[in-house]
Amino acid sequence: FFICIFLHIGRGLYYGSYLYKETWNTGVVLLL
């Protein structure tokens, strides 16, 4: 589970797009 989050963050940083960061944050909220 944490690996998926790590990869998602890494992918967001790789593309350097804030849209990915916002999507990740939304995903975290949904998971919580």
Rosetta silent file (secondary structure, phi, psi, omega in degrees, C-alpha in Angstrom):
SEQUENCE: FFICIFLHIGRGLYYGSYLYKETWNTGVVLLL
SCORE:     score description
SCORE:     0.000 S_00000001
   1 L     0.000  -51.849  179.479    0.000    0.000    0.000 S_00000001
   2 H   -64.202  -31.124  179.163    2.712    2.454    1.033 S_00000001
   3 H   -63.573  -40.716  179.597    4.719    1.403   -2.005 S_00000001
   4 H   -62.056  -42.262  179.399    1.854    2.516   -4.250 S_00000001
   5 H   -63.376  -44.115 -179.131    1.775    5.895   -2.500 S_00000001
   6 H   -60.618  -44.735  179.851    5.552    6.222   -2.842 S_00000001
   7 H   -64.788  -37.842 -179.304    5.398    5.422   -6.558 S_00000001
   8 H   -65.093  -43.600  178.465    2.528    7.863   -7.023 S_00000001
   9 H   -63.632  -44.286 -179.165    4.496   10.643   -5.322 S_00000001
  10 H   -60.529  -41.406  179.760    7.591    9.746   -7.339 S_00000001
  11 H   -65.291  -40.204  179.067    5.614    9.869  -10.569 S_00000001
  12 H   -61.864  -44.088 -179.836    4.175   13.265   -9.612 S_00000001
  13 H   -67.728  -34.580 -178.758    7.651   14.622   -8.892 S_00000001
  14 H   -62.842  -46.443  179.694    8.947   13.055  -12.119 S_00000001
  15 H   -77.285  -21.038  178.614    6.409   14.897  -14.251 S_00000001
  16 L    63.561   35.670 -178.864    6.749   17.977  -12.043 S_00000001
  17 L  -113.598  129.665  179.849    3.041   18.652  -12.385 S_00000001
  18 H   -68.786  -22.177  179.246    0.947   20.104   -9.570 S_00000001
  19 H   -62.426  -39.314  178.815   -2.081   18.409  -11.119 S_00000001
  20 H   -65.725  -38.149 -179.656   -0.631   15.039  -10.113 S_00000001
  21 H   -64.152  -43.297  179.439   -0.030   16.347   -6.594 S_00000001
  22 H   -64.519  -39.705  179.285   -3.627   17.532   -6.310 S_00000001
  23 H   -63.648  -41.001  179.548   -4.844   14.179   -7.623 S_00000001
  24 H   -63.826  -44.088  179.829   -2.691   12.373   -5.043 S_00000001
  25 H   -60.967  -40.753  179.228   -4.035   14.561   -2.240 S_00000001
  26 H   -64.296  -40.035  179.350   -7.604   13.810   -3.350 S_00000001
  27 H   -62.626  -40.974  179.824   -6.793   10.100   -3.385 S_00000001
  28 H   -62.338  -43.629 -179.868   -5.438   10.282    0.171 S_00000001
  29 H   -60.978  -42.277 -179.505   -8.625   11.988    1.363 S_00000001
  30 H   -66.172  -38.088 -179.819  -10.729    9.273   -0.289 S_00000001
  31 H   -68.304  -36.036 -179.358   -8.595    6.530    1.276 S_00000001
  32 L   -71.338    0.000    0.000   -8.890    8.116    4.730 S_00000001
